[in-house]
Short mmCIF file of C-alpha atoms in Angstrom, two decimals:
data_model
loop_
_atom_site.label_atom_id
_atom_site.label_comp_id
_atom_site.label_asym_id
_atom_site.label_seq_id
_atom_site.Cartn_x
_atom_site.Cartn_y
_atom_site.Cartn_z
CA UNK A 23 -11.38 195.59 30.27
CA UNK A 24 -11.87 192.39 32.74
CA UNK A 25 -8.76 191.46 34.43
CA UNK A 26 -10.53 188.97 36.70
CA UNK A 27 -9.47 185.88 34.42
CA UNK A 28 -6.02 186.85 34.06
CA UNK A 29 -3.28 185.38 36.11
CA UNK A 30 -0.46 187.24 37.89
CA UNK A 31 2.49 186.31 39.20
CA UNK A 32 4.11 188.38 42.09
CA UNK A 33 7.49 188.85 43.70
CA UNK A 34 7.99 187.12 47.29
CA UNK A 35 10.77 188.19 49.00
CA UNK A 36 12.38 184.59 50.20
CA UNK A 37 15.07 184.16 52.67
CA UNK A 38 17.73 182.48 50.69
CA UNK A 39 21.04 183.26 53.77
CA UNK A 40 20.32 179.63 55.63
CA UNK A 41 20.53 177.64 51.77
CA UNK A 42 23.47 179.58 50.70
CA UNK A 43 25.49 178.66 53.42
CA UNK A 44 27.45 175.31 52.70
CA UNK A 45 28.65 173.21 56.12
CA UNK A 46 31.99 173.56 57.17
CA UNK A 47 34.24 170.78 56.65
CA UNK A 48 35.79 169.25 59.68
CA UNK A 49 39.05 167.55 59.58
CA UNK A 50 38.96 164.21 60.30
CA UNK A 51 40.96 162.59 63.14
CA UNK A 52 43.89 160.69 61.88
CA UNK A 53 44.18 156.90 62.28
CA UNK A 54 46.86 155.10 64.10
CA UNK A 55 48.17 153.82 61.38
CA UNK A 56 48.10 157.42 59.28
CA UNK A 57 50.57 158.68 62.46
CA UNK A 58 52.84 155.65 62.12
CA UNK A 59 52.80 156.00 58.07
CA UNK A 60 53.73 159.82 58.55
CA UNK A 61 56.12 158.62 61.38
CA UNK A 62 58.22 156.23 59.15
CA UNK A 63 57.69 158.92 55.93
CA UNK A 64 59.52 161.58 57.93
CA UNK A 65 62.34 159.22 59.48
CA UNK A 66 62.81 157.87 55.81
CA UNK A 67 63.47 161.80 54.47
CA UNK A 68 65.70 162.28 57.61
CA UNK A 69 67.69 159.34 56.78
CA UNK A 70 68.07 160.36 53.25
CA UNK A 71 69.48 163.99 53.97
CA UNK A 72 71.99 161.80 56.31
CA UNK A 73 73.01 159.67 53.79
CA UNK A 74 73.66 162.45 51.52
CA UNK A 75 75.30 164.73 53.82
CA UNK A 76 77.61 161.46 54.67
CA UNK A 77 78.15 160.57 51.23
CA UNK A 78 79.54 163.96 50.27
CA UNK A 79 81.70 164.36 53.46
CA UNK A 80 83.26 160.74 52.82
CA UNK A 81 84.05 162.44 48.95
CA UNK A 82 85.87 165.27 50.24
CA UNK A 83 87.34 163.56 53.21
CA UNK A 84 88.41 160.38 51.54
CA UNK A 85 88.68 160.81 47.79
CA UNK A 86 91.39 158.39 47.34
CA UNK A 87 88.75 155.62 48.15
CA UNK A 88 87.02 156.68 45.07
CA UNK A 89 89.85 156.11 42.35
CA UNK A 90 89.76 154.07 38.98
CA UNK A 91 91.89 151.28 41.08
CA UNK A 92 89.46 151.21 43.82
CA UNK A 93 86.34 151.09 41.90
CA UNK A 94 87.80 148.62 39.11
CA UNK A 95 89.02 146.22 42.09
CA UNK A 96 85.84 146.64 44.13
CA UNK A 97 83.55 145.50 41.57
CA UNK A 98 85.85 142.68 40.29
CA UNK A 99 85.78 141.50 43.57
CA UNK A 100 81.97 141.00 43.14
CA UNK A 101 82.57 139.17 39.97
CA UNK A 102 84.68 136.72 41.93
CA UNK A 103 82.80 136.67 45.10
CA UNK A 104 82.15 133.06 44.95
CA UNK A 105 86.06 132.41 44.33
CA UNK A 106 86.22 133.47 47.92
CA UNK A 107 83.73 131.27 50.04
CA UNK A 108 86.08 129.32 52.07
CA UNK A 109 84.03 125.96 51.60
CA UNK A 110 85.61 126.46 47.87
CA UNK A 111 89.48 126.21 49.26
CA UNK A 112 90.90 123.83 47.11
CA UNK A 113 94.66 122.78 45.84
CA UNK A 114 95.76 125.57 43.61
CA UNK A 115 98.04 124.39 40.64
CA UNK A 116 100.24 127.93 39.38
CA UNK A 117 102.32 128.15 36.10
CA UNK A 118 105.51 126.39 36.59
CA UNK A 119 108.94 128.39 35.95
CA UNK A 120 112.66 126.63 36.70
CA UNK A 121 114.66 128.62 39.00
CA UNK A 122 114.07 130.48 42.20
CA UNK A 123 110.50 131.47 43.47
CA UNK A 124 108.59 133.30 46.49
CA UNK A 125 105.00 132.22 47.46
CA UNK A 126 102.71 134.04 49.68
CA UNK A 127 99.40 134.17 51.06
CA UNK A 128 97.30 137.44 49.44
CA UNK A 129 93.67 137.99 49.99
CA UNK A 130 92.65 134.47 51.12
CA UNK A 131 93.93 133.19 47.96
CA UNK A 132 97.92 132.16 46.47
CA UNK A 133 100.23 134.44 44.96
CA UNK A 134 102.85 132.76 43.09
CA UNK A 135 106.45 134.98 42.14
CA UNK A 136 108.59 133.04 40.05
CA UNK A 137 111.62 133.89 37.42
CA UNK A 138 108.34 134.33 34.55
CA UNK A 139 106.70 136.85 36.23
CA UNK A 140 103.60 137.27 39.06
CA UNK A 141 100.36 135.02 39.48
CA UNK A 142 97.45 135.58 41.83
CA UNK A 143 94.89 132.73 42.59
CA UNK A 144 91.61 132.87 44.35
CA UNK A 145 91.15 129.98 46.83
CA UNK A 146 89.32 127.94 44.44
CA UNK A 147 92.48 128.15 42.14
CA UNK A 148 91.12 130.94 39.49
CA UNK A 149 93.94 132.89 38.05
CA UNK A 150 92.80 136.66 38.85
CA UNK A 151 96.34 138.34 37.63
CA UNK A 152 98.79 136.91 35.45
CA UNK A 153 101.54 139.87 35.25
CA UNK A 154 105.08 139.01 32.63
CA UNK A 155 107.98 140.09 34.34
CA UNK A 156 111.55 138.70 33.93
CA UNK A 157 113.58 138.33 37.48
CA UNK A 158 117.03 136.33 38.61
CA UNK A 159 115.96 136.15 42.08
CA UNK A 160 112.08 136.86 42.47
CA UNK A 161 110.96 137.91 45.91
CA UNK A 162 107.71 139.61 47.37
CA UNK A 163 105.96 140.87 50.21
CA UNK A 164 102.59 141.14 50.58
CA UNK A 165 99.66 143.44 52.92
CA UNK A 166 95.84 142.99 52.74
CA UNK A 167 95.26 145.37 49.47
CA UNK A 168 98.87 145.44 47.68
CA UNK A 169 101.75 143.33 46.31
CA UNK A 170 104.92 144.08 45.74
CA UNK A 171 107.44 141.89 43.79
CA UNK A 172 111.39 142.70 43.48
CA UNK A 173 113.93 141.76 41.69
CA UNK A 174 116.71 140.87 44.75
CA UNK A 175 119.85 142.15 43.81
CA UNK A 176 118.11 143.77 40.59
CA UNK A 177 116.63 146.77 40.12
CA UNK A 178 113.34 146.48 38.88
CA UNK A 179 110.11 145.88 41.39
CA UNK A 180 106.14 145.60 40.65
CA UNK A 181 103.11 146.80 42.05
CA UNK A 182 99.56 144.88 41.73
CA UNK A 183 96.37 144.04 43.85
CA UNK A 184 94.88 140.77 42.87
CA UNK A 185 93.89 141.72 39.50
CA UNK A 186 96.23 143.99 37.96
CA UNK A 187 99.88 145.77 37.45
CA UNK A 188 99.85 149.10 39.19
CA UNK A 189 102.92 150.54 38.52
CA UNK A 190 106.48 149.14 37.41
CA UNK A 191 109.04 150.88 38.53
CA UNK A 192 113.44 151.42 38.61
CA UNK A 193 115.90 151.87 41.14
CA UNK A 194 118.94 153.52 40.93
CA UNK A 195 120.63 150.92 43.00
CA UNK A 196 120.13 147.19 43.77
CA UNK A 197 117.14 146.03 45.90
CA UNK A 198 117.85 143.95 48.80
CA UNK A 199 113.93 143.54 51.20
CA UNK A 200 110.80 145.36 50.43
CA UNK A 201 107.64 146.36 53.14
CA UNK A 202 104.09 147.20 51.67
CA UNK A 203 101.12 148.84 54.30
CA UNK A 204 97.73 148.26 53.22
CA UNK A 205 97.58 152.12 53.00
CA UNK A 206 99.80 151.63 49.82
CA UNK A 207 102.70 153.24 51.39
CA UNK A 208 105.97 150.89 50.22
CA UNK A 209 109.55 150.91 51.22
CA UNK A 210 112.46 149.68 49.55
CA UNK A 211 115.68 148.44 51.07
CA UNK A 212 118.65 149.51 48.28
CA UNK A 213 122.18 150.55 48.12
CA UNK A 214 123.98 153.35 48.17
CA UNK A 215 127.04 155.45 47.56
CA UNK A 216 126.71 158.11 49.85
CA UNK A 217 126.04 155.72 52.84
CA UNK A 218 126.13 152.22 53.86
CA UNK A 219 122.94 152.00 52.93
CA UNK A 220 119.50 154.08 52.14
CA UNK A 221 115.08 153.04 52.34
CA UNK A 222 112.96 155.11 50.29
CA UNK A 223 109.95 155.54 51.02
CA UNK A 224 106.93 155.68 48.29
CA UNK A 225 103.03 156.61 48.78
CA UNK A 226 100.10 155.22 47.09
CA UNK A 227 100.29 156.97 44.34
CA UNK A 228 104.01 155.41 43.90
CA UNK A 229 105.79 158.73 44.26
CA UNK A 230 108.90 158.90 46.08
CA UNK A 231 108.80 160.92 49.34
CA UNK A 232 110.81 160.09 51.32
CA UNK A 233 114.62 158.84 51.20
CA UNK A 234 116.32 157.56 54.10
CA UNK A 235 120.46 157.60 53.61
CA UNK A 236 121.78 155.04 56.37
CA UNK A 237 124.95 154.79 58.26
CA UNK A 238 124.19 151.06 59.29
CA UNK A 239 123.61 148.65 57.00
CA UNK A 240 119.34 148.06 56.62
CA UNK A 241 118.36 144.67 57.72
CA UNK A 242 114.60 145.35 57.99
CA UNK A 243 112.14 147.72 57.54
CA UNK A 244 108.46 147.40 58.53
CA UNK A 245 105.65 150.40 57.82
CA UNK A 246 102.61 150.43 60.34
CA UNK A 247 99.65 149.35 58.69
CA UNK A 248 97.54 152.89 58.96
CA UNK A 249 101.06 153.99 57.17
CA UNK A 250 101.55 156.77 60.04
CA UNK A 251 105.21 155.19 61.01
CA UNK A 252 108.27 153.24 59.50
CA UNK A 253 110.80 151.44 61.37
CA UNK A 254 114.39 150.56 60.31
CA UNK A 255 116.33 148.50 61.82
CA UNK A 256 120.44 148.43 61.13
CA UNK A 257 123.40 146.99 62.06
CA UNK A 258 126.93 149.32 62.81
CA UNK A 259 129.73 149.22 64.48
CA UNK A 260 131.75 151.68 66.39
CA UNK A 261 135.23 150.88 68.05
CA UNK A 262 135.26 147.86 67.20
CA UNK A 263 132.14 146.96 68.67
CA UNK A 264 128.95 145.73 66.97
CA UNK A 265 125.34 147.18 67.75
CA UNK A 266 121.91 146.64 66.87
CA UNK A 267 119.87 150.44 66.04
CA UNK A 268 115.99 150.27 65.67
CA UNK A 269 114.81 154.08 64.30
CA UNK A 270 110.99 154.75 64.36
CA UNK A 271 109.77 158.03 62.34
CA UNK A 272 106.44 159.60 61.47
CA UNK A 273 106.50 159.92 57.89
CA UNK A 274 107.30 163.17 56.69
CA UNK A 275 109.99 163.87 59.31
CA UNK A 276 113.30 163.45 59.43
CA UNK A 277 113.91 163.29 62.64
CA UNK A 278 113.57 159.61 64.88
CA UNK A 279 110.81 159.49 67.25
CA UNK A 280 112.67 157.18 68.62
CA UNK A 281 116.36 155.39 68.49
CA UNK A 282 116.78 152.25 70.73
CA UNK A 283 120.52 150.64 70.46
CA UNK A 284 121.54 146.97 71.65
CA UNK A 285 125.26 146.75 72.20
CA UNK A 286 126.90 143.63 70.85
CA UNK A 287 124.10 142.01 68.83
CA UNK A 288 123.78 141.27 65.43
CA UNK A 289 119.94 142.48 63.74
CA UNK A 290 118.35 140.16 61.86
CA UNK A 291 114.78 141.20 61.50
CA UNK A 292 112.01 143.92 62.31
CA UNK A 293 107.86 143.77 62.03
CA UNK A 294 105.03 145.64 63.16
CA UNK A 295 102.23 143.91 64.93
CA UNK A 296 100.36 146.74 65.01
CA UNK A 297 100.21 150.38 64.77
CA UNK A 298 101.98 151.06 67.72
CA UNK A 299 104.42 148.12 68.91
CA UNK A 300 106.38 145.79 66.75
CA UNK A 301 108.83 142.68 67.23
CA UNK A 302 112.92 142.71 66.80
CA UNK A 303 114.66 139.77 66.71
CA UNK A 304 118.37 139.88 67.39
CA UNK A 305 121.33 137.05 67.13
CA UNK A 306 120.67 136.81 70.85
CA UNK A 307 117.22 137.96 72.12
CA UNK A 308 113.56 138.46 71.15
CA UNK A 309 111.75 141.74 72.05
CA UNK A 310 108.35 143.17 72.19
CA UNK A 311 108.78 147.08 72.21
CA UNK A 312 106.55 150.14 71.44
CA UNK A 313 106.95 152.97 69.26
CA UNK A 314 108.80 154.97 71.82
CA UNK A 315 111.06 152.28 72.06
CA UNK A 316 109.88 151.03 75.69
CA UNK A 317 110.77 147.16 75.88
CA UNK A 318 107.66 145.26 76.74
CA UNK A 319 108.83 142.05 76.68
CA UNK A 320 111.88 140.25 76.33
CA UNK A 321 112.89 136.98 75.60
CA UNK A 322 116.97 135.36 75.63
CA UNK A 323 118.00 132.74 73.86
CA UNK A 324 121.10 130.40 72.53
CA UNK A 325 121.03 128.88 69.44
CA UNK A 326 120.66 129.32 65.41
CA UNK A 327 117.30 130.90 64.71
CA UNK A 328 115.59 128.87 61.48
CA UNK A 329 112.36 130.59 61.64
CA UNK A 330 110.75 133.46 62.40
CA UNK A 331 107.54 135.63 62.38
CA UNK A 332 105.55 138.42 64.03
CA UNK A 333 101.70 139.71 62.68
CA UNK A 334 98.82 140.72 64.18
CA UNK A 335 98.84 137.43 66.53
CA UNK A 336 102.19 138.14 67.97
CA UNK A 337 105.89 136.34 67.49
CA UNK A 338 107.17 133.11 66.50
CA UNK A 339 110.71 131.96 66.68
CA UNK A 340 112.48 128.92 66.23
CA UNK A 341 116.28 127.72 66.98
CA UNK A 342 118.43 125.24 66.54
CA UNK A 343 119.91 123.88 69.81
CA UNK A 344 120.78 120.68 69.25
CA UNK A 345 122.23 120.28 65.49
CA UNK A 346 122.67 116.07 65.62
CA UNK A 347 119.62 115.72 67.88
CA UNK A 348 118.00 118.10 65.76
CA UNK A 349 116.24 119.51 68.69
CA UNK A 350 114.26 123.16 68.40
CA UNK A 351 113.00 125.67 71.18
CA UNK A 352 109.81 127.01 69.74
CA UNK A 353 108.83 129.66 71.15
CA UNK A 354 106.32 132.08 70.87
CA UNK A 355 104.79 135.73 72.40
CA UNK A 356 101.20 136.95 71.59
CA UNK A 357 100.55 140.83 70.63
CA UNK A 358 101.28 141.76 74.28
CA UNK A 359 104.28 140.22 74.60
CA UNK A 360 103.44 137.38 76.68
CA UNK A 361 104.81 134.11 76.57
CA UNK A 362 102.52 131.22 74.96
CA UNK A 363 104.46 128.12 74.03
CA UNK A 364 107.83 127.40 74.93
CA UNK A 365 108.84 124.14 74.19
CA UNK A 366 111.54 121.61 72.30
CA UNK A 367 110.39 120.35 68.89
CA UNK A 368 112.46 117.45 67.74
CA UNK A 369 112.30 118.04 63.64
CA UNK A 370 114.02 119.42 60.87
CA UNK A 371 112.17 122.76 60.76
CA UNK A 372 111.56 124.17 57.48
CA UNK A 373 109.24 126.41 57.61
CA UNK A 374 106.45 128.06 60.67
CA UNK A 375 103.40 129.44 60.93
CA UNK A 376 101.89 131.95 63.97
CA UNK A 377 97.88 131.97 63.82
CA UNK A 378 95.49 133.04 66.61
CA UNK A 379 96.31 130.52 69.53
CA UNK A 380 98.19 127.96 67.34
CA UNK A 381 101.59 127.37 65.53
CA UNK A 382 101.82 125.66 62.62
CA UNK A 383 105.82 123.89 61.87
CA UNK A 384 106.69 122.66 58.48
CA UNK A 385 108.89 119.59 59.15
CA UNK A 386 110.79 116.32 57.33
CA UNK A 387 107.72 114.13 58.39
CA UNK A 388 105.05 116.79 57.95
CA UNK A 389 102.81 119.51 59.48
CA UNK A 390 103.01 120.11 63.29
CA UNK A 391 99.73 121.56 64.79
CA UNK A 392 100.16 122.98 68.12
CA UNK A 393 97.20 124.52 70.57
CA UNK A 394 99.23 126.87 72.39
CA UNK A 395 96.55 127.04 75.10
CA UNK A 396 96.63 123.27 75.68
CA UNK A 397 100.00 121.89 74.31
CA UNK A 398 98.19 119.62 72.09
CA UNK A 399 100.09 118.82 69.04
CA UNK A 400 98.77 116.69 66.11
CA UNK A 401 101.02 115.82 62.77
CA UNK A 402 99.52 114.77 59.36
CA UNK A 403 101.97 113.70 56.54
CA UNK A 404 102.43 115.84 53.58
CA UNK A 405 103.99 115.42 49.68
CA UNK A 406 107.99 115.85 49.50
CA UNK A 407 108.73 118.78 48.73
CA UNK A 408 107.21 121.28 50.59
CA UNK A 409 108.95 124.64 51.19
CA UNK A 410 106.21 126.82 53.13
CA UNK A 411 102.96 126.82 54.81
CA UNK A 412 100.50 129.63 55.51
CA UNK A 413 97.54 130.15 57.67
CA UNK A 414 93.57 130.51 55.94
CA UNK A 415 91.79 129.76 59.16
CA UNK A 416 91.59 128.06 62.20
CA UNK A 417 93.40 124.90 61.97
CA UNK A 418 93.69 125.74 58.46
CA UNK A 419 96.97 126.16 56.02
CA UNK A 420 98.16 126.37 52.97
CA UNK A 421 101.07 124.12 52.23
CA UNK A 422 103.09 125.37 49.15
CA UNK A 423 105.15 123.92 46.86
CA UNK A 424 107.20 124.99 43.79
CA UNK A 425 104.16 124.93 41.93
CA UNK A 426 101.36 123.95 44.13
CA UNK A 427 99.33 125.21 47.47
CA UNK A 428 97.86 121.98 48.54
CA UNK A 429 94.85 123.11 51.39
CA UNK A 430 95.23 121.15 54.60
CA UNK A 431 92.80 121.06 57.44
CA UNK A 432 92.93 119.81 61.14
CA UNK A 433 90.35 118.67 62.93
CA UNK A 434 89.11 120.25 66.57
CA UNK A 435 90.62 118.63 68.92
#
C-alpha cells in the first residue's frame, strides 16, 4: 500500500510554562487624596464609638435628664423657639383676677399668680401654661427650670415649668415663704407644733426628705442652685435678748455645717448668690458671707429697708432715711462683696432691680436707670400703677402691672 500521499500529523512537544504564567498584580500607590479620604473615614468611626460610649455613660450617670418632663419640655421648647428671640419682647396682657397677685420673671418670659390660678407667657405674650388653682393670698418663687406657687397662710402649693402642672401638693400646716433650685429641690417655710417653726425639704421627684423642726422662728430659706446646700435663717431670743441665727447644711445631714449668730438684730431675709456664698440682710446690717459662715463683706446702716435683693450679680438694698424728704440710700455689693453704688435717691421707692452693672428703681415718677460704673442715671415715665419691675437684658426690664408686663428699654448711654 502507498502511504506517500497520505498526510500525518505528529506530536511536538511545546513549552507551554512561560504562557501559563499570568503577571503579578502590583498594588498601586495610593493618591493623596485616597490617604486623606481614609484619614477622615477612620476619624469619623472614632468619633462615632465616642459618641456612643458618651451617650451611654450620660444614661447611666444622669438618667434623670432623660424623664417624660424633660423630654416633653425640651421639645416644646422647640415648638416655641421663636416665642423666645428677644427682638419679639413685647407687652404681655395676662388673665385678669380681683384680689391679691405675685408676678415674676420665668424663663425670659412673665409668669402671672393671681387668686384664679397660674399663667406663664413667652416674651412675645403666648400663653404656654394656664394652670386653675384657687388661692386667698397667691405667692411664688421662681428658678431657671421650676415654679412654685403657694397658698400664704394656706396649705396648698403647685409645681410647674413653663408648660405644665407637676405636682400639687398639701401641707399639714400653713405655708408662710417658699425657695425652688433649678435642680428641683424645693423648701417650704410652715408651722409647727412641736417647734416654733419647721422647713421641709422636697427633691425633684417632690418627695419629702428632709424636715427641719426650728427653735427660731424661719424668716428665710434659700437652696444653692446645684441643690448641694440649704440655708435657714431665724430669729430667737434668749434672756431677753434678740438674735439673728443663719444654719447652712448639706442635704441629707442633720447636722449645721455651719451656725453664725448676730446678737441683737432682727432677720429679715436670706439668698444665695451662688453655690458657695449668699447675702443676709438684718434690721441693722448687710453681709456677704460664705458657706462656712466667714463674713466677706459687711455693710451698716440706719434706716427702714423698702427693698431688697441678692442673685447671681450680687445685693441690692434700699432704706428709708428721710421719711418727709423721702430720701433713700441705695446701695449695692456685687458677688464679691464689694461696694458698687452708694448713693441717696430722692423717690418714693416701690420696687428695685439688681442686673449686671446696673440698678433698676421703680419710683412715683417712673423707672430709675443707674450705671453703677459711671453714676449715670436716666428716668423714663411709666403708666400708674406699676407694682414691680424685672430685668430681660441689658438696660432692659419688665415693668408689671396687675395685669400687664409692659417691656421697657434704655438706650446706651
Amino acid at each position: 500500500m502507498n502511504h506517500e500521499g497520505q498526510q500525518s500529523t505528529a506530536l511536538v512537544a511545546v513549552d507551554t510554562s512561560n504562557e501559563s504564567r499570568l503577571p503579578e498584580a502590583v498594588e498601586k500607590p495610593q493618591s493623596y487624596w485616597g490617604r486623606i479620604s481614609a484619614r477622615y473615614t477612620a476619624i469619623w468611626k472614632g468619633l462615632l464609638l465616642v459618641l456612643l460610649l458618651f451617650a451611654v455613660l450620660f444614661m447611666l450617670l444622669f438618667s434623670r435628664a432623660f424623664t417624660y418632663d424633660s423630654l416633653f419640655c425640651f421639645f416644646k421648647d422647640l415648638q416655641a423657639v421663636s416665642s423666645f428671640v428677644p427682638s419679639d419682647y413685647t407687652t404681655v396682657y395676662a388673665t385678669y383676677e380681683a384680689g391679691d397677685y405675685t408676678a415674676l420673671l420665668y424663663r425670659g418670659g412673665i409668669a402671672f399668680v393671681n387668686c384664679g390660678g397660674i399663667e406663664v407667657y413667652s416674651p412675645d405674650g403666648q400663653r404656654l401654661l394656664d394652670v386653675s388653682k384657687a388661692m386667698k393670698h397667691p405667692r411664688a418663687t421662681a428658678s431657671r427650670k421650676y415654679l412654685v406657687a403657694y397658698d400664704q397662710g394656706g396649705t396648698s402649693f403647685s409645681v410647674t415649668n413653663s408648660y405644665a402642672e407637676l405636682f400639687s401638693g398639701e401641707t399639714e400646716y400653713p405655708i408662710y415663704g417658699a425657695v425652688v433650685a433649678d435642680t428641683g429641690h424645693f423648701a417650704l417655710i410652715t408651722a409647727s407644733e412641736q417647734a416654733l417653726s419647721q422647713v421641709l425639704l422636697y427633691d425633684n421627684n417632690f418627695n419629702l426628705i428632709q424636715r427641719f423642726q426650728r427653735a427660731s422662728a424661719t424668716v428665710g430659706v434659700s437652696v444653692s442652685q446645684n441643690g448641694k446646700r440649704i440655708a435657714l435663717l431665724g430669729a430667737t431670743a434668749d434672756e431677753g435678748s434678740v438674735y439673728s441665727v443663719v444654719d447652712i447644711y448639706r442635704l441629707g445631714t442633720t447636722e449645721p455645717e455651719s451656725r453664725t449668730t448676730f446678737t441683737g438684730e432682727i432677720p429679715l431675709a436670706l439668698q444665695f448668690t451662688d453655690n458657695k456664698n449668699y447675702a443676709v440682710l438684718t434690721d441693722t446690717a448687710l453681709r456677704c458671707m460664705d458657706v462656712n459662715g466667714k463674713i466677706r463683706s459687711e455693710k451698716h446702716y440706719v434706716g427702714d429697708v423698702v427693698g431688697f435683693i441678692a442673685n447671681e450679680n450680687g445685693a441690692l438694698l434700699a432704706i428709708e432715711t428721710d421719711a418727709i424728704g423721702a430720701q433713700n440710700r441705695v446701695l449695692s455689693l456685687d458677688d464679691n462683696g464689694d461696694v458698687t453704688y452708694d448713693a441717696l435717691f430722692v423717690g418714693d421707692i416701690r420696687a428695685l432691680e439688681l442686673g449686671e452693672k446696673e440698678i433698676f428703681l421703680l419710683s412715683e415718677v417712673g423707672v430709675t436707670h443707674i450705671r453703677t460704673e459711671t453714676d449715670i442715671a436716666v428716668t423714663l415715665a411709666v403708666e400708674e400703677g406699676a407694682t414691680d419691675l424685672f430685668a430681660v437684658e441689658q438696660g432692659e426690664i419688665r415693668v408689671v402691672y396687675p395685669a400687664k408686663a409692659e417691656y421697657l428699654t434704655f438706650s446706651a448711654e
